[in-house]
XYZ file of C-alpha atoms in Angstrom:
680
model
C -9.272 -10.269 -0.657
C -10.025 -6.669 0.186
C -13.251 -5.636 1.796
C -14.892 -4.967 -1.539
C -13.914 -8.308 -3.092
C -16.441 -11.089 -3.413
C -14.293 -13.685 -1.682
C -10.924 -14.164 -0.143
C -8.923 -16.411 -2.437
C -5.773 -18.261 -1.400
C -2.537 -17.732 -3.260
C -3.211 -20.609 -5.671
C -6.953 -21.158 -5.152
C -8.780 -23.065 -7.919
C -10.796 -19.928 -8.766
C -7.525 -18.225 -9.680
C -5.279 -21.113 -10.748
C -7.740 -22.601 -13.273
C -8.160 -19.504 -15.458
C -4.449 -18.707 -14.978
C -3.478 -22.089 -16.442
C -5.540 -21.312 -19.561
C -4.094 -17.809 -19.709
C -0.565 -19.257 -19.553
C -1.125 -20.858 -22.970
C -2.632 -17.662 -24.390
C 0.459 -15.786 -23.306
C 2.504 -17.902 -25.734
C 1.524 -15.236 -28.265
C 4.878 -13.773 -29.407
C 3.525 -10.237 -28.861
C 2.996 -11.080 -25.210
C 6.277 -12.929 -24.784
C 8.251 -10.090 -26.367
C 7.635 -7.929 -23.277
C 9.957 -10.223 -21.328
C 13.310 -10.712 -23.113
C 14.421 -13.674 -20.966
C 11.224 -15.697 -21.398
C 11.006 -14.688 -25.065
C 14.515 -16.105 -25.573
C 13.505 -19.243 -23.687
C 10.458 -19.673 -25.936
C 12.569 -19.309 -29.084
C 15.082 -21.845 -27.796
C 12.210 -24.178 -26.838
C 10.973 -23.984 -30.420
C 14.446 -24.820 -31.694
C 14.667 -27.735 -29.246
C 11.285 -29.025 -30.448
C 12.405 -28.962 -34.085
C 15.709 -30.677 -33.224
C 13.978 -33.353 -31.144
C 11.439 -34.027 -33.908
C 14.159 -34.298 -36.538
C 16.213 -36.610 -34.298
C 13.160 -38.785 -33.640
C 12.337 -39.104 -37.353
C 15.943 -40.012 -38.093
C 16.012 -42.568 -35.282
C 18.963 -40.796 -33.649
C 20.369 -41.805 -30.235
C 19.413 -38.482 -28.616
C 15.748 -38.539 -29.703
C 14.272 -39.548 -26.326
C 16.354 -37.144 -24.244
C 15.739 -34.396 -26.826
C 11.959 -34.782 -26.568
C 12.118 -34.602 -22.770
C 14.325 -31.505 -22.845
C 11.964 -29.798 -25.315
C 8.930 -30.629 -23.146
C 10.540 -29.252 -19.981
C 11.706 -26.113 -21.772
C 8.113 -25.434 -22.810
C 7.066 -26.068 -19.212
C 9.594 -23.417 -18.163
C 7.896 -20.872 -20.439
C 4.415 -21.935 -19.351
C 5.281 -21.777 -15.652
C 6.630 -18.248 -16.115
C 3.412 -17.281 -17.932
C 1.403 -18.978 -15.183
C 3.106 -16.903 -12.468
C 2.182 -13.681 -14.259
C -1.345 -14.939 -14.996
C -1.957 -15.804 -11.324
C -0.905 -12.299 -10.241
C -3.131 -10.759 -12.922
C -6.003 -13.085 -12.034
C -6.007 -11.955 -8.414
C -6.165 -8.356 -9.598
C -8.968 -9.125 -12.049
C -11.015 -10.756 -9.298
C -10.860 -7.458 -7.415
C -11.623 -5.536 -10.608
C -14.778 -7.609 -11.132
C -16.010 -6.484 -7.713
C -15.367 -2.845 -8.663
C -17.003 -3.327 -12.064
C -20.155 -4.666 -10.399
C -20.653 -1.292 -8.713
C -20.816 0.652 -11.976
C -24.254 2.087 -12.536
C -26.244 1.984 -15.752
C -28.888 4.332 -14.342
C -29.797 7.470 -16.237
C -28.442 10.762 -14.953
C -30.856 13.483 -13.834
C -29.367 16.478 -15.632
C -30.183 19.998 -14.403
C -30.235 23.079 -16.569
C -28.963 25.269 -13.721
C -28.493 25.463 -9.966
C -31.482 27.761 -9.621
C -34.197 25.280 -10.550
C -34.061 21.693 -9.251
C -37.375 20.849 -10.878
C -36.096 21.209 -14.452
C -34.664 17.695 -14.748
C -34.025 15.697 -17.930
C -33.087 12.001 -17.812
C -30.085 11.167 -19.980
C -27.724 8.206 -20.437
C -24.541 8.797 -18.471
C -22.498 8.247 -21.650
C -24.080 11.427 -23.067
C -23.374 13.607 -20.030
C -20.558 16.118 -20.534
C -17.947 17.301 -18.058
C -19.188 20.438 -16.287
C -22.887 19.566 -16.473
C -24.989 19.456 -13.317
C -26.802 16.316 -12.184
C -29.290 15.815 -9.369
C -28.843 12.811 -7.066
C -31.592 12.005 -4.571
C -31.952 9.564 -1.664
C -31.693 5.973 -2.894
C -29.987 6.941 -6.176
C -26.608 5.634 -7.260
C -24.232 8.461 -8.116
C -23.656 7.798 -11.826
C -20.222 9.386 -12.248
C -17.467 11.293 -10.480
C -18.222 14.841 -9.513
C -17.991 17.708 -7.084
C -20.900 18.684 -4.833
C -22.148 22.144 -5.748
C -25.197 22.248 -3.486
C -26.697 20.174 -0.679
C -25.567 17.952 2.201
C -26.192 14.203 2.197
C -25.116 10.843 3.605
C -23.363 8.659 1.044
C -22.860 4.897 1.241
C -19.345 4.261 -0.152
C -19.142 0.603 0.893
C -18.967 -0.527 -2.739
C -15.656 1.323 -3.055
C -14.167 1.418 0.435
C -15.817 -1.578 2.093
C -16.872 0.555 5.067
C -20.570 0.176 5.913
C -20.971 3.486 7.778
C -22.248 6.290 5.491
C -20.149 9.445 5.148
C -21.211 13.053 4.800
C -20.658 14.860 1.505
C -21.373 18.562 1.172
C -20.577 21.535 -1.012
C -17.407 23.460 -0.238
C -14.574 22.316 2.015
C -12.551 19.148 1.679
C -15.467 16.674 1.558
C -17.076 17.786 -1.665
C -15.866 14.961 -3.909
C -18.210 12.082 -4.821
C -17.365 8.889 -6.677
C -19.423 7.149 -9.326
C -20.912 3.849 -8.106
C -21.598 5.064 -4.557
C -25.178 5.473 -3.284
C -27.024 8.338 -1.642
C -28.597 7.281 1.662
C -30.463 10.478 2.525
C -31.262 13.994 1.311
C -30.078 15.235 -2.096
C -27.026 16.631 -3.867
C -26.408 18.691 -6.971
C -23.169 17.405 -8.483
C -20.989 18.937 -11.187
C -19.598 16.187 -13.441
C -15.768 16.070 -13.412
C -15.012 12.920 -15.446
C -15.817 11.713 -18.949
C -17.388 8.265 -19.461
C -14.695 5.616 -19.232
C -12.344 7.968 -17.351
C -13.980 7.950 -13.940
C -12.137 7.046 -10.774
C -13.798 3.616 -10.818
C -12.767 3.034 -14.456
C -9.165 3.943 -13.651
C -9.201 1.685 -10.598
C -10.418 -1.248 -12.672
C -7.717 -0.730 -15.307
C -4.975 -0.358 -12.717
C -6.060 -3.327 -10.607
C -6.328 -5.560 -13.667
C -2.811 -4.541 -14.664
C -3.975 -3.586 -18.146
C -2.249 -0.228 -17.928
C 0.572 -1.180 -15.583
C 3.770 0.423 -16.756
C 7.128 -0.977 -15.801
C 8.882 0.952 -13.086
C 12.423 2.339 -13.520
C 13.822 -0.464 -11.351
C 12.012 -3.097 -13.424
C 13.300 -1.561 -16.654
C 16.858 -1.491 -15.285
C 16.586 -5.119 -14.168
C 15.126 -6.098 -17.551
C 18.141 -4.532 -19.253
C 20.504 -6.420 -16.917
C 18.732 -9.724 -17.538
C 18.752 -9.143 -21.299
C 22.481 -8.414 -21.099
C 23.135 -11.628 -19.183
C 21.053 -13.552 -21.726
C 23.146 -12.134 -24.565
C 26.395 -12.964 -22.759
C 25.374 -16.586 -22.174
C 24.193 -16.846 -25.779
C 27.674 -15.869 -26.958
C 29.221 -18.350 -24.519
C 27.056 -21.239 -25.706
C 27.528 -20.394 -29.398
C 31.329 -20.521 -29.023
C 31.357 -23.804 -27.078
C 31.092 -26.105 -30.165
C 34.318 -24.604 -31.508
C 36.180 -25.350 -28.275
C 34.632 -28.815 -28.110
C 35.614 -29.560 -31.696
C 39.182 -28.410 -31.043
C 39.406 -30.890 -28.160
C 37.902 -33.678 -30.230
C 34.495 -33.640 -28.501
C 31.139 -33.419 -30.238
C 28.393 -31.733 -28.214
C 24.819 -32.357 -29.440
C 23.009 -29.139 -30.227
C 20.085 -30.174 -27.996
C 22.520 -30.225 -25.039
C 23.731 -26.731 -25.882
C 20.109 -25.582 -25.949
C 19.585 -27.038 -22.481
C 22.793 -25.407 -21.236
C 21.711 -21.988 -22.523
C 18.291 -22.083 -20.860
C 19.651 -23.283 -17.528
C 22.359 -20.610 -17.440
C 20.245 -17.548 -18.279
C 18.293 -16.021 -15.344
C 14.953 -17.663 -16.181
C 13.821 -17.768 -12.544
C 13.728 -14.021 -11.920
C 12.834 -13.420 -15.571
C 9.713 -15.532 -15.110
C 8.745 -13.978 -11.784
C 9.638 -10.323 -12.306
C 6.292 -9.259 -13.756
C 4.370 -11.242 -11.116
C 6.295 -9.495 -8.322
C 5.342 -6.065 -9.663
C 1.677 -6.927 -10.194
C 1.462 -8.557 -6.746
C 2.891 -5.404 -5.149
C 0.113 -3.322 -6.687
C -2.432 -5.956 -5.602
C -1.195 -5.861 -1.991
C -1.840 -2.123 -1.950
C -5.374 -2.677 -3.245
C -5.873 -5.214 -0.459
C -4.975 -2.396 1.939
C -7.624 -0.251 0.167
C -5.017 1.899 -1.564
C -5.044 2.423 -5.327
C -1.720 3.204 -6.978
C -1.791 5.269 -10.147
C 1.631 3.876 -11.080
C 4.116 1.266 -9.942
C 6.686 4.048 -9.681
C 4.842 5.412 -6.637
C 4.890 2.005 -4.936
C 8.633 1.645 -5.507
C 9.278 5.189 -4.361
C 7.377 4.423 -1.146
C 9.936 1.738 -0.416
C 12.805 4.189 -0.886
C 11.525 7.301 0.877
C 13.728 9.156 3.352
C 11.273 11.710 4.779
C 7.667 11.158 5.851
C 5.439 14.237 6.287
C 2.420 13.603 8.527
C -0.415 15.879 9.567
C -0.791 16.161 13.314
C -4.582 16.137 13.469
C -6.118 12.756 12.751
C -2.769 11.114 12.055
C -0.592 11.584 15.110
C -3.431 12.688 17.387
C -7.123 11.769 17.507
C -8.068 15.259 16.340
C -10.615 16.057 19.054
C -9.363 17.527 22.307
C -10.121 15.131 25.132
C -10.180 15.515 28.901
C -6.930 14.192 30.310
C -6.832 15.306 33.969
C -8.610 17.236 36.744
C -6.271 19.702 38.484
C -7.980 21.110 41.616
C -7.324 24.481 43.226
C -5.815 24.566 46.745
C -8.294 23.306 49.332
C -10.422 21.422 46.770
C -10.379 17.648 46.313
C -10.024 16.154 42.843
C -13.297 14.256 43.298
C -15.182 17.468 44.151
C -13.749 19.107 41.021
C -14.665 16.081 38.893
C -18.226 16.035 40.218
C -18.746 19.725 39.383
C -17.099 19.317 35.982
C -19.406 16.406 35.153
C -22.550 18.371 36.031
C -21.337 21.416 34.071
C -20.681 19.221 31.014
C -23.983 17.363 30.786
C -25.360 20.028 28.427
C -22.132 20.194 26.425
C -22.645 18.053 23.318
C -19.175 18.757 21.935
C -16.599 15.911 21.884
C -14.705 17.799 24.600
C -17.760 17.913 26.866
C -18.474 14.232 26.378
C -14.866 13.356 27.172
C -15.127 15.229 30.505
C -18.178 13.157 31.486
C -16.348 9.983 30.456
C -13.189 10.899 32.420
C -15.222 11.644 35.594
C -17.052 8.332 35.256
C -13.843 6.406 34.642
C -11.759 8.046 37.389
C -14.298 8.274 40.206
C -17.185 6.094 39.040
C -19.416 9.164 38.986
C -22.771 8.835 37.258
C -24.615 11.766 35.662
C -27.611 12.130 38.025
C -28.680 15.802 38.190
C -31.641 16.917 40.267
C -35.022 16.949 38.574
C -35.470 20.714 38.563
C -31.949 21.491 37.325
C -31.701 24.012 34.502
C -28.966 23.217 31.996
C -26.942 25.857 30.191
C -25.710 24.416 26.845
C -22.264 25.215 25.562
C -22.171 28.292 23.355
C -19.352 29.574 21.192
C -20.464 33.055 22.172
C -20.198 32.573 25.952
C -17.522 29.817 25.664
C -18.957 28.024 28.694
C -21.605 25.538 29.744
C -23.148 24.603 33.088
C -26.151 23.882 35.198
C -28.349 25.834 37.648
C -29.360 23.608 40.550
C -32.481 24.057 42.735
C -31.772 26.560 45.490
C -29.868 28.940 43.205
C -26.516 27.097 43.098
C -24.784 27.603 39.733
C -21.949 25.478 38.278
C -20.063 26.651 35.228
C -17.081 25.486 33.195
C -15.416 27.359 30.358
C -12.399 29.170 28.971
C -10.212 30.815 31.622
C -10.824 34.410 30.489
C -14.595 33.826 30.251
C -14.669 32.345 33.735
C -12.578 35.233 35.127
C -15.089 37.663 33.617
C -17.945 35.665 35.153
C -16.420 35.756 38.634
C -15.619 39.448 38.326
C -12.063 38.972 39.624
C -8.754 37.643 38.261
C -7.981 33.973 38.802
C -5.982 33.175 41.930
C -2.199 32.868 41.390
C -2.344 29.088 41.976
C -5.101 28.550 39.424
C -3.504 30.998 36.969
C -0.271 29.008 37.184
C -2.142 25.790 36.364
C -3.789 27.487 33.363
C -0.460 28.758 32.011
C 1.260 25.404 32.518
C -1.459 23.544 30.610
C -1.388 26.107 27.805
C 2.411 25.969 27.458
C 2.284 22.177 27.199
C 0.010 22.371 24.177
C -3.200 21.620 26.095
C -6.407 23.577 26.597
C -7.405 24.650 30.148
C -11.081 24.820 31.156
C -11.844 26.451 34.501
C -14.651 25.064 36.708
C -16.503 27.243 39.256
C -19.327 26.661 41.732
C -21.192 29.882 42.636
C -18.238 31.850 41.231
C -15.768 29.987 43.452
C -13.090 28.465 41.228
C -12.680 24.748 42.006
C -9.892 23.981 39.580
C -8.984 23.326 35.952
C -9.781 20.568 33.453
C -6.820 19.683 31.245
C -7.937 19.077 27.637
C -5.368 17.812 25.187
C -5.221 16.572 21.635
C -4.377 13.026 22.683
C -1.569 11.288 20.842
C -2.694 7.938 19.457
C -1.601 4.835 21.375
C 1.545 3.098 20.077
C 2.235 5.908 17.574
C 5.586 6.564 19.262
C 6.577 2.935 18.700
C 5.590 3.169 15.027
C 7.783 6.229 14.581
C 10.642 4.397 16.282
C 10.084 1.572 13.783
C 10.300 4.033 10.895
C 13.474 5.473 12.392
C 15.023 1.996 12.344
C 14.211 1.894 8.629
C 16.146 5.127 8.178
C 13.038 7.271 7.622
C 12.808 10.698 9.234
C 9.311 11.752 10.352
C 8.125 15.361 10.214
C 4.877 16.487 11.844
C 2.964 19.227 10.009
C 0.535 21.345 12.009
C -1.110 24.735 12.025
C -0.474 25.029 15.778
C 1.919 27.580 17.215
C 5.549 26.432 17.668
C 5.184 25.946 21.431
C 2.193 23.621 21.145
C 3.719 21.846 18.143
C 6.967 21.213 20.045
C 5.107 19.678 22.989
C 3.091 17.277 20.825
C 6.123 16.415 18.686
C 8.086 15.482 21.804
C 5.249 13.314 23.122
C 4.692 11.566 19.781
C 8.401 10.989 19.165
C 8.643 12.542 15.698
C 12.048 13.685 14.478
C 11.002 17.188 13.455
C 7.953 19.405 13.016
C 6.686 22.272 10.892
C 4.466 24.642 12.899
C 2.022 27.212 11.520
C 2.135 25.335 8.227
C 0.710 26.933 5.085
C 0.526 25.416 1.574
C 3.532 27.523 0.590
C 5.574 26.359 3.573
C 4.713 22.698 2.908
C 5.827 23.038 -0.698
C 9.000 24.828 0.354
C 9.829 22.064 2.861
C 9.349 19.297 0.269
C 11.494 21.073 -2.315
C 14.247 21.691 0.226
C 14.347 18.022 1.208
C 14.351 16.911 -2.437
C 17.144 19.340 -3.329
C 19.280 17.517 -0.768
C 18.681 14.205 -2.530
C 15.907 12.812 -0.350
C 12.649 11.161 -1.408
C 9.591 12.660 0.319
C 6.133 11.219 1.045
C 3.107 13.100 2.352
C -0.661 12.826 2.545
C -3.448 15.368 2.104
C -7.093 15.828 1.240
C -7.692 19.503 0.482
C -7.225 21.626 -2.612
C -4.547 23.528 -0.718
C -2.618 20.246 -0.373
C -2.604 19.629 -4.141
C 0.677 21.483 -4.919
C 2.542 19.608 -2.186
C 0.997 16.253 -3.185
C 2.080 16.798 -6.779
C 5.596 17.806 -5.708
C 6.134 14.890 -3.289
C 7.671 11.680 -4.612
C 4.816 9.778 -2.927
C 1.596 11.772 -2.584
C -1.248 9.953 -0.836
C -4.616 11.603 -1.456
C -7.593 10.807 0.746
C -10.664 9.437 -1.054
C -12.792 11.944 0.878
C -10.662 14.785 -0.470
C -11.267 17.245 -3.245
C -10.898 16.286 -6.922
C -7.785 18.497 -7.082
C -6.113 16.536 -4.278
C -6.987 13.155 -5.820
C -5.698 14.273 -9.204
C -2.431 15.541 -7.710
C -1.627 12.427 -5.640
C -0.155 9.254 -7.132
C -1.742 7.010 -4.485
C -5.361 7.186 -3.282
C -6.407 5.831 0.106
C -9.988 4.605 -0.125
C -10.306 4.505 3.674
C -9.138 8.125 3.972
C -6.889 7.129 6.868
C -3.753 9.309 7.016
C -1.897 6.690 9.064
C -2.115 4.418 5.995
C 1.008 6.214 4.757
C 3.073 4.102 7.150
C 1.531 0.904 5.772
C 2.226 2.068 2.215
C 5.898 2.488 3.099
C 6.000 -1.093 4.372
C 4.369 -2.426 1.185
C 6.867 -0.496 -0.946
C 9.823 -1.829 1.018
C 8.455 -5.358 0.822
C 8.182 -5.027 -2.967
C 11.802 -3.911 -3.311
C 13.086 -6.568 -0.926
C 11.074 -9.325 -2.649
C 12.505 -8.399 -6.032
C 16.039 -8.187 -4.654
C 15.766 -11.464 -2.749
C 14.450 -13.461 -5.714
C 17.019 -11.890 -8.042
C 19.770 -12.966 -5.640
C 18.332 -16.485 -5.464
C 18.011 -16.705 -9.252
C 21.599 -15.675 -9.941
C 22.981 -17.863 -7.139
C 21.192 -21.051 -8.205
C 22.830 -20.906 -11.652
C 26.121 -21.856 -9.981
C 24.900 -25.377 -9.214
C 23.965 -25.851 -12.853
C 27.590 -25.284 -13.852
C 28.543 -28.211 -11.623
C 25.814 -30.335 -13.184
C 26.063 -29.642 -16.914
C 29.678 -28.673 -17.655
C 31.183 -31.951 -16.347
C 28.492 -33.853 -18.238
C 29.441 -32.164 -21.514
C 33.228 -32.100 -21.287
C 34.327 -34.746 -18.773
C 35.322 -37.151 -21.558
C 37.587 -34.573 -23.209
C 38.848 -33.002 -19.990
C 39.039 -35.602 -17.201
C 40.221 -32.881 -14.848
C 36.662 -31.558 -14.785
C 35.821 -34.538 -12.590
C 36.552 -32.384 -9.552
C 33.466 -30.327 -10.484
C 31.222 -33.392 -10.432
C 30.577 -32.944 -6.709
C 26.996 -34.180 -7.000
C 28.019 -37.515 -8.520
C 25.192 -37.464 -11.049
C 24.247 -40.732 -12.744
C 25.086 -39.910 -16.376
C 25.594 -36.932 -18.681
C 22.046 -37.334 -19.961
C 20.466 -37.486 -16.495
C 22.595 -34.528 -15.352
C 21.376 -32.344 -18.204
C 17.751 -33.443 -17.855
C 17.801 -32.965 -14.060
C 19.130 -29.406 -14.431
C 16.423 -28.569 -16.988
C 13.646 -30.031 -14.806
C 14.882 -28.191 -11.717
C 15.082 -24.966 -13.722
C 11.382 -25.301 -14.582
C 10.111 -26.455 -11.195
C 11.903 -23.777 -9.186
C 9.702 -21.124 -10.852
C 6.588 -22.914 -9.594
C 8.083 -23.259 -6.114
C 8.787 -19.523 -5.900
C 5.380 -18.300 -7.159
C 3.902 -18.083 -3.603
C 6.884 -15.998 -2.454
C 6.565 -13.703 -5.488
C 2.842 -13.180 -4.824
C 2.941 -12.920 -1.041
C 6.249 -11.061 -0.857
C 9.306 -11.611 1.279
C 8.622 -10.699 4.899
C 10.059 -7.315 5.813
C 11.359 -6.472 9.274
C 12.715 -2.980 9.996
C 16.511 -2.966 9.971
C 19.431 -1.042 8.556
C 20.394 -1.447 4.899
C 23.556 -3.385 5.815
C 21.570 -5.775 8.041
C 19.015 -6.363 5.288
C 21.812 -7.038 2.788
C 23.442 -9.567 5.114
C 20.132 -11.354 5.631
C 19.418 -11.323 1.909
C 22.810 -12.841 1.077
C 22.586 -15.405 3.864
C 19.034 -16.603 3.196
C 18.603 -16.147 -0.550
C 22.221 -16.019 -1.688
C 23.402 -19.035 0.288
C 20.007 -20.687 -0.147
C 20.258 -20.144 -3.892
C 23.590 -21.972 -3.846
C 22.563 -24.908 -1.659
C 18.990 -25.672 -2.784
C 19.859 -26.469 -6.450
C 22.545 -28.974 -5.401
C 19.949 -30.810 -3.311
C 17.177 -30.427 -5.893
C 19.199 -31.485 -8.929
C 20.636 -34.502 -7.089
C 17.164 -35.600 -5.964
C 15.774 -35.264 -9.501
C 18.799 -37.153 -10.870
C 18.107 -40.078 -8.516
C 14.463 -40.093 -9.632
C 15.468 -39.909 -13.317
C 17.816 -42.864 -12.883
C 15.148 -44.775 -10.980
C 12.636 -44.244 -13.792
C 15.317 -44.671 -16.513
C 14.146 -41.548 -18.286
C 17.562 -40.532 -19.625
């Protein structure tokens, strides 16, 4: 299970399968069955078959034994379909129990105002209103969702995200949102309540994960309508068969017609459809993503354009030392040694990366002389350095600051290096020893490893990637080329993001993006798939239709894969379900009408033992195939990036052809077993 789940259960582990078996019987409630027209029809027909079998048995009729067996297997068909849905729901409920365990029953420390933190009244969280202020101190559990109004503190969010490292939450900015059920590790916060009792983020997660509020997606509704239409068509076909049989002088027992109807309607996909949808939502939760609706998951599988922030998604975010470029007459090792000494007092990520690069490239160790005087990095001077005994001074800093320090313009060779680094999207830092320029350190916002390959993978799926950045066009173009994105939007503002999304949508494309700030909220709401970071503002989380608990922008790529897997799984099992009905025609129709129409013998390719065993074998196979496909419905069909035509060919070959061949083998094997046991 996910990081926050109590245990990792297998697909059909006893902890899940046991309660699901009980739930399968509870789902025989007509109100529950009515949500699925195919299984509801199967249940009604099973009831009819039970009545017919009972009447035949009391009358001592010749079809009593076969009628009872058909009725039993028809009820198994309904129960197996209920079991598939119950297993999917059970896995979600196991995760929901872990979330529910984090809910706090502690009293809230309500403040009268921001001005006085001593005026605190303890109150049950159920009596706290939206907009009120609560005080949370070190060791307290945050009782409800809110926005930090004052203070800075470390918050343990492991109960929600599974990550053990505390995160910083503070007033203002994009990290002001706190979630009920998390715990304050240090300091204190004043939080403004943003959710009513029962409507917190944790409450919504529990409801969504359990599937209690899962709404059918447009694709599911469309498929339901198609399956209901096929059920109606086959009902009309079966109802008219007795007239044709009577005209030809053949009497077909009603119990056989019941069996024919159930085996011809698409019971396989009808029984698995709900489980596929629930399992798709559950797979997202396993990836620490909560979907507010199944529509968002489906849309993720269909998106055409993926908008990604540069910082933190495509690049690491912090500029890192990439190379030492010495001036003429200076060795690279000499430059690296001076750069290392000048960076020892620089506690910024950039300074630390310079020390690391010097150590890695030349095995240099930071060993300054005992009487050295360090000059820390300052945003005012934009440089750092060290003064060595004897008056030698080493400095590193921005090119203009270093030129001012030396009192003369940079040499043409060094100036050319500075301009080249700047035009490539990097940051140049000049290093000088006693005002003699030794060379330039090349800092760059390093593109994440293998990100280019991931974008190539998305391109094979037919998805266009667009990098969004506040950088100038020149820098943006350089990073876009290195990362391998298809396009970029430089100097991006909230208005420009929104304009880009609307333009893409007006051309018929589905757009996905991620964000965490209040200024991202309009674009998140406009996008077909809006992924809000859990660390983001309440406005961003409200606007998005997916929430990433790990706050990892690269998760958007994983969400796309889950969405595509959901669509492919549904399509593959639908293809298999429709295809395997063909074999049942070859099993049941000759059994019913061979006596009246000897020409139908050519359809008896399986050579089944008797009409009774043929009908019973088809009914048994129809029930067992649902059980066999439950693991595929829950785990999903494996998705590999390919074009739509290639995916269609694979789908038809594996599940279309497989759906044709497997029933012939399965029904024949069951027929041999039925004959061996003399059940028919």
